[in-house]
C-alpha atoms as a PDB file:
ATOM      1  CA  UNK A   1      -9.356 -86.196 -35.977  1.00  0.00           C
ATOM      2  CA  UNK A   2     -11.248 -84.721 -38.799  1.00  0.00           C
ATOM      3  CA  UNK A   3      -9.475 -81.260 -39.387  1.00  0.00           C
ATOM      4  CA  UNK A   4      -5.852 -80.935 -38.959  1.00  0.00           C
ATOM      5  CA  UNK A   5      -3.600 -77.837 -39.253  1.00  0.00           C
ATOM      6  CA  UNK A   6      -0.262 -78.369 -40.701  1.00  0.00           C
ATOM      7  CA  UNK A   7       2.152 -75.217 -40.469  1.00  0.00           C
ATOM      8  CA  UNK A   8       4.285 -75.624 -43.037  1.00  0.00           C
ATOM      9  CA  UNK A   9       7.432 -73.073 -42.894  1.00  0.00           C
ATOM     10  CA  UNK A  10       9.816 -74.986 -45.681  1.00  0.00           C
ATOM     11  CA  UNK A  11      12.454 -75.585 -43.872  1.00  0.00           C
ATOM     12  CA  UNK A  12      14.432 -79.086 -42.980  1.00  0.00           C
ATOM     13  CA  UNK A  13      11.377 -79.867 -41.054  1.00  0.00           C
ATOM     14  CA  UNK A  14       8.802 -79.521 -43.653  1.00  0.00           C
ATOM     15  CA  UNK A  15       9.441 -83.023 -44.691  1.00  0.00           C
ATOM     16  CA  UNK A  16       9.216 -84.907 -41.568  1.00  0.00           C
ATOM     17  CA  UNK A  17       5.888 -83.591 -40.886  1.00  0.00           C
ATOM     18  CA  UNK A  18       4.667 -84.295 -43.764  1.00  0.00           C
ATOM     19  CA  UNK A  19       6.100 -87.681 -43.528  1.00  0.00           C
ATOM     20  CA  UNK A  20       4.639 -88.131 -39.929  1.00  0.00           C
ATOM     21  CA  UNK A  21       0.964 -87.322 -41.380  1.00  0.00           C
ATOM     22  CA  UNK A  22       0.942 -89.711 -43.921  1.00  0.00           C
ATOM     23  CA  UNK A  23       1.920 -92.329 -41.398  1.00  0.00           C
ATOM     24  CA  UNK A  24      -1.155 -90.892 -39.447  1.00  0.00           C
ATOM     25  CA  UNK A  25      -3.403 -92.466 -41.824  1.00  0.00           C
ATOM     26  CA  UNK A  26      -5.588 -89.806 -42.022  1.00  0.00           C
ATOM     27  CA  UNK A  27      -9.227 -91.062 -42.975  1.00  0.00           C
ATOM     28  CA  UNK A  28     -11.040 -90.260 -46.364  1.00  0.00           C
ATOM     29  CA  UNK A  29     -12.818 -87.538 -44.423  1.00  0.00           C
ATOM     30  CA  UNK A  30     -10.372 -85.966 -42.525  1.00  0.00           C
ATOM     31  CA  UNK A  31      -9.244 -82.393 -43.807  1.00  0.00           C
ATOM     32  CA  UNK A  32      -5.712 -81.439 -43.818  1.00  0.00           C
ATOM     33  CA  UNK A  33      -5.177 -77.543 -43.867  1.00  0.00           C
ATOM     34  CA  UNK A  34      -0.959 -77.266 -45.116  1.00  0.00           C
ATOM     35  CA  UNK A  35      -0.731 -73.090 -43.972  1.00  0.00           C
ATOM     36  CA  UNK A  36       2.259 -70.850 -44.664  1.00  0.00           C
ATOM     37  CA  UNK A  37       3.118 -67.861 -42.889  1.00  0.00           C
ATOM     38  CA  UNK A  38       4.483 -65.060 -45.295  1.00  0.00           C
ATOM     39  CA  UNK A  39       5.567 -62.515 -42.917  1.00  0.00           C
ATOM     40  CA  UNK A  40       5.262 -59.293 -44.122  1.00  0.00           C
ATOM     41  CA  UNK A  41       7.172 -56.555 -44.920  1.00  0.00           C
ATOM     42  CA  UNK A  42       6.436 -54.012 -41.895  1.00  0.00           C
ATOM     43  CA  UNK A  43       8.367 -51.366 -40.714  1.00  0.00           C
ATOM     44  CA  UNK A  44       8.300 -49.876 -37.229  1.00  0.00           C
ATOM     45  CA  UNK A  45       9.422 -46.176 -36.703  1.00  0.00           C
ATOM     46  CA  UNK A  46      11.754 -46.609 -33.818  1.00  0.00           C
ATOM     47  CA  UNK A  47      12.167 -42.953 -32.497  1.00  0.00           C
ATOM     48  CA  UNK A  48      15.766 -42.504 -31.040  1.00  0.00           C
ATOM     49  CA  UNK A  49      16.731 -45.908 -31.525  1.00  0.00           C
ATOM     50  CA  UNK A  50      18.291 -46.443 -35.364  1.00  0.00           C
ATOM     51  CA  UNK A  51      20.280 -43.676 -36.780  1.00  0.00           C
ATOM     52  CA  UNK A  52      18.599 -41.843 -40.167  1.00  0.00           C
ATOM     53  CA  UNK A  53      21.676 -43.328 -41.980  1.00  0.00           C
ATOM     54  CA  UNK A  54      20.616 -46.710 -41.104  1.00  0.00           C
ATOM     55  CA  UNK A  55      18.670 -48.310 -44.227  1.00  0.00           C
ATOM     56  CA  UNK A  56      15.571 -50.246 -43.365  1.00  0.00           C
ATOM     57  CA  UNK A  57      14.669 -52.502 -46.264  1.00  0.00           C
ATOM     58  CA  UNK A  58      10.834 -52.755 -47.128  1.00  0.00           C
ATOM     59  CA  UNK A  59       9.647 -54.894 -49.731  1.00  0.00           C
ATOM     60  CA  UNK A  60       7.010 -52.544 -52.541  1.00  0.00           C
ATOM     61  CA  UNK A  61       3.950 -54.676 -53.146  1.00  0.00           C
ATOM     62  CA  UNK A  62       5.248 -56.270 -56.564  1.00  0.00           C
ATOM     63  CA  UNK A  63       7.862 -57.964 -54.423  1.00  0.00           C
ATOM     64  CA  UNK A  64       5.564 -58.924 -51.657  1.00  0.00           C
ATOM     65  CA  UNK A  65       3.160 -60.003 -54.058  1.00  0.00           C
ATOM     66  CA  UNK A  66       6.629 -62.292 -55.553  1.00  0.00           C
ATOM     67  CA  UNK A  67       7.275 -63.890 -52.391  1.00  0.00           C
ATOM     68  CA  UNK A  68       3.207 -64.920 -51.692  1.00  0.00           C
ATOM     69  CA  UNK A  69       3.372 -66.147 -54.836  1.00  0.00           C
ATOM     70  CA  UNK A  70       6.623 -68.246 -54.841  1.00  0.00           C
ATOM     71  CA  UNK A  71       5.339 -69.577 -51.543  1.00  0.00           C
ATOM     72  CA  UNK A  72       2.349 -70.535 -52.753  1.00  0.00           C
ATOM     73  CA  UNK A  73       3.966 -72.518 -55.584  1.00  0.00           C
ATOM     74  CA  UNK A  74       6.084 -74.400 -52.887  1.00  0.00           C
ATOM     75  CA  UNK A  75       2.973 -75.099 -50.673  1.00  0.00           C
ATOM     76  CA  UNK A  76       1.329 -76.810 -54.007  1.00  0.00           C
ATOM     77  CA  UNK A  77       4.729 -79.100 -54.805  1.00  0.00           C
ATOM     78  CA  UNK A  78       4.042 -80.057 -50.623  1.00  0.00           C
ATOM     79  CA  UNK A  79       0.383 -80.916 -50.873  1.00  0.00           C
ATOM     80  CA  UNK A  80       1.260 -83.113 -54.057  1.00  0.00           C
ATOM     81  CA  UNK A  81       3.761 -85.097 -51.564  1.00  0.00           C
ATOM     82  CA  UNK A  82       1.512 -85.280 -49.294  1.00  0.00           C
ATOM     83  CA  UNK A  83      -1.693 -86.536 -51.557  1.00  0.00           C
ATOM     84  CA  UNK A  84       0.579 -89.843 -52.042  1.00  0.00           C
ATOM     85  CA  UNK A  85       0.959 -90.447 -48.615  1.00  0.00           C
ATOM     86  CA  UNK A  86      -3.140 -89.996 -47.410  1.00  0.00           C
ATOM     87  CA  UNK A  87      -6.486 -89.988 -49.291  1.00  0.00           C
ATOM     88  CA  UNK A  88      -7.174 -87.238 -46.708  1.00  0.00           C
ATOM     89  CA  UNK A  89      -9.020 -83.807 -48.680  1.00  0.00           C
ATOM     90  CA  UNK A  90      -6.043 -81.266 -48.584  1.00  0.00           C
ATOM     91  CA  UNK A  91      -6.260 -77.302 -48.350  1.00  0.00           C
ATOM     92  CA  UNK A  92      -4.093 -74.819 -48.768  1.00  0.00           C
ATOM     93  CA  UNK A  93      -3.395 -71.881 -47.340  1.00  0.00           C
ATOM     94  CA  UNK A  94      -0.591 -69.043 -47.204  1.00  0.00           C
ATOM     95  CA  UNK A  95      -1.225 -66.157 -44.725  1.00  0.00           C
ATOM     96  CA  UNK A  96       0.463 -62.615 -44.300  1.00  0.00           C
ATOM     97  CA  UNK A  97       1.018 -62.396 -40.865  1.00  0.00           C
ATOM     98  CA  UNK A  98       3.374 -60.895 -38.442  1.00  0.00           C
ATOM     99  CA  UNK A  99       3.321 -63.128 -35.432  1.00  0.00           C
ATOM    100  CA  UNK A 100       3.423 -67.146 -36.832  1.00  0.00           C
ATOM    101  CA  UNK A 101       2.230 -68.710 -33.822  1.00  0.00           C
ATOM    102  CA  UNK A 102      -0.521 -66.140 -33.344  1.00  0.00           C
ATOM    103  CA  UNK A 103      -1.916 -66.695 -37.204  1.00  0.00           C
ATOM    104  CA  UNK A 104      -1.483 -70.626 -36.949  1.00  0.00           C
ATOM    105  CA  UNK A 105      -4.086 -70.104 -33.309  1.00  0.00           C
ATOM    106  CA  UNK A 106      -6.106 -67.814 -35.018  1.00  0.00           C
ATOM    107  CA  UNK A 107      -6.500 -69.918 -38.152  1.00  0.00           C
ATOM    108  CA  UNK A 108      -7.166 -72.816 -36.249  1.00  0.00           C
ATOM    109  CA  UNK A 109      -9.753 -71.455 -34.084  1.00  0.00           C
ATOM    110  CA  UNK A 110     -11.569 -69.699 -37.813  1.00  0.00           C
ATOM    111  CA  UNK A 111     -11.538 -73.376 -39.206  1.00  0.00           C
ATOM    112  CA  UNK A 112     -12.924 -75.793 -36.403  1.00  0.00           C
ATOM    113  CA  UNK A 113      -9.121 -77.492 -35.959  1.00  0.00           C
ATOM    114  CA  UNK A 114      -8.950 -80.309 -33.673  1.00  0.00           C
ATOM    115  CA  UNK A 115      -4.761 -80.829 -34.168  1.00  0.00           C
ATOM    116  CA  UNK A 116      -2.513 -78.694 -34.583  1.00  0.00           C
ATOM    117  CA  UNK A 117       1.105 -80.183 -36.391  1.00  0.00           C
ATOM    118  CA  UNK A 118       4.365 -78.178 -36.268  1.00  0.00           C
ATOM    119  CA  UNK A 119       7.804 -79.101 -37.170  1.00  0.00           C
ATOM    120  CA  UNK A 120      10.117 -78.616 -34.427  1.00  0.00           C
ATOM    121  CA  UNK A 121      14.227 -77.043 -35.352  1.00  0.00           C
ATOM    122  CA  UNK A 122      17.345 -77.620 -33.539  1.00  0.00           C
ATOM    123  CA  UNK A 123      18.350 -73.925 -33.878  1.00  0.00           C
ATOM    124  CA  UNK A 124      20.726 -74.227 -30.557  1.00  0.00           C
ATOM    125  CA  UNK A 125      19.820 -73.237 -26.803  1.00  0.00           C
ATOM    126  CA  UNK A 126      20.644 -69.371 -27.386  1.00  0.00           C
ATOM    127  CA  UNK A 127      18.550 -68.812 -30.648  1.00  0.00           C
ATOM    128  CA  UNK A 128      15.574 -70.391 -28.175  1.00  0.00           C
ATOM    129  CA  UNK A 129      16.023 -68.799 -25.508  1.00  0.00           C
ATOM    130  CA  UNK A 130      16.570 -64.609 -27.360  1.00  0.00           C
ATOM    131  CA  UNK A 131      14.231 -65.813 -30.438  1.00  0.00           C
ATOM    132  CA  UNK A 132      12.108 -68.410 -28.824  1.00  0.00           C
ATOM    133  CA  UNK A 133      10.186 -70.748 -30.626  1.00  0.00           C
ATOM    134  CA  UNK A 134       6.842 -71.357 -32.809  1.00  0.00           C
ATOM    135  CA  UNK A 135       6.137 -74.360 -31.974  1.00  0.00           C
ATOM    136  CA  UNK A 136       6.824 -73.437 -28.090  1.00  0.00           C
ATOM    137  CA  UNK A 137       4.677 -70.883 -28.374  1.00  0.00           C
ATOM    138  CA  UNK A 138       1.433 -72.695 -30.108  1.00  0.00           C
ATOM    139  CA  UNK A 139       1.285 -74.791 -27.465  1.00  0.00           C
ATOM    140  CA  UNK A 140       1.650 -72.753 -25.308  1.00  0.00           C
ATOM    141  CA  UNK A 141      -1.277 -70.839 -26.788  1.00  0.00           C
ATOM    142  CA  UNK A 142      -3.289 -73.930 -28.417  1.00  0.00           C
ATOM    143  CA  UNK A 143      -6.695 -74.597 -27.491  1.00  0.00           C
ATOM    144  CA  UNK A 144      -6.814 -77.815 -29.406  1.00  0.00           C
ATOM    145  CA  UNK A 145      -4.146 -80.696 -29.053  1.00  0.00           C
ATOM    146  CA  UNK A 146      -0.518 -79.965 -30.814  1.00  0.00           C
ATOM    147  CA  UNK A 147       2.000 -82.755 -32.367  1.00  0.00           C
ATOM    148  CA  UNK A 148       5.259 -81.382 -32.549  1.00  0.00           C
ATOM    149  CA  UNK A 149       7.429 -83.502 -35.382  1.00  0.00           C
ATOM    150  CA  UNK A 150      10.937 -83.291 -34.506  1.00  0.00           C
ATOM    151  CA  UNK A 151      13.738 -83.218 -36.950  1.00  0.00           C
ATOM    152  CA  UNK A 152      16.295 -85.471 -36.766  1.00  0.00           C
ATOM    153  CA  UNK A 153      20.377 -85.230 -37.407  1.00  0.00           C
ATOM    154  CA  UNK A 154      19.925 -87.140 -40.639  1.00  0.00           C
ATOM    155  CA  UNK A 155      17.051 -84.980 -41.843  1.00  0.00           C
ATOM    156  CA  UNK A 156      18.982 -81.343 -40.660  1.00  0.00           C
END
């Protein structure tokens, strides 16, 4: 596999899959793409269902522009990791999206991907089921082949 798309959300899972890439051995010229999704700050006029009194926090750009670059920072301390683990070229990337698995598809199909690798949580049956899950959903949605690293009781 030459290009590989890591989503990277930098969490308890974040690094298992890094760990399960460098065991990959990726070759001198694969490409490894680490992505972030920053989810944005958007918010949806609900007529009739929240009450006027009900504040709705929204982030002003100076705070958005805070969080992009605090993730960005984390997603540079991750590629170091993962530079000892593979001579593999390493990119970086942190999106503003609203939909994760959506932008992980879309920026897979943009670069020529030919593996996708998520982290997979133990959030509990009912967070699954009401919230569902990214990495359910990319491959459900995937046109390319997905790993999904899970995370283990030790590593939670």
């Amino acid at each position: 596999m030459k290009n590989i798309l890591v989503a990277i959300d930098f969490s308890n899972a974040t690094d298992a899959v890094i760990h399960q890439i460098g065991k990959l051995a990726c070759p001198n010229d694969s490409i490894v793409h680490l992505l972030h999704i920053v989810e944005p700050s958007i918010c949806y006029e609900v007529s009739g269902v929240l009450p006027d009194e009900v504040p709705v926090p929204v982030m002003d750009q100076t705070e958005e522009n805070e969080v992009i670059h605090i993730a960005k920072n984390h997603l540079k301390k991750t590629a170091e990791k993962l530079s000892r683990l593979t001579d593999a070229t390493i990119i970086q990337a942190v999106e503003d999206e609203f939909e994760i698995s959506e932008a992980v598809i879309n920026y897979a199909e943009k670069h020529n991907i030919d593996m996708i690798v998520v982290g997979k949580h133990n959030h509990g049956f009912l967070s699954t089921v009401f919230l569902g899950s990214v990495a359910s959903s990319v491959m459900r949605k995937s046109p390319v082949p997905v790993l999904v690293v899970p995370v283990t009781k030790e590593e939670q």
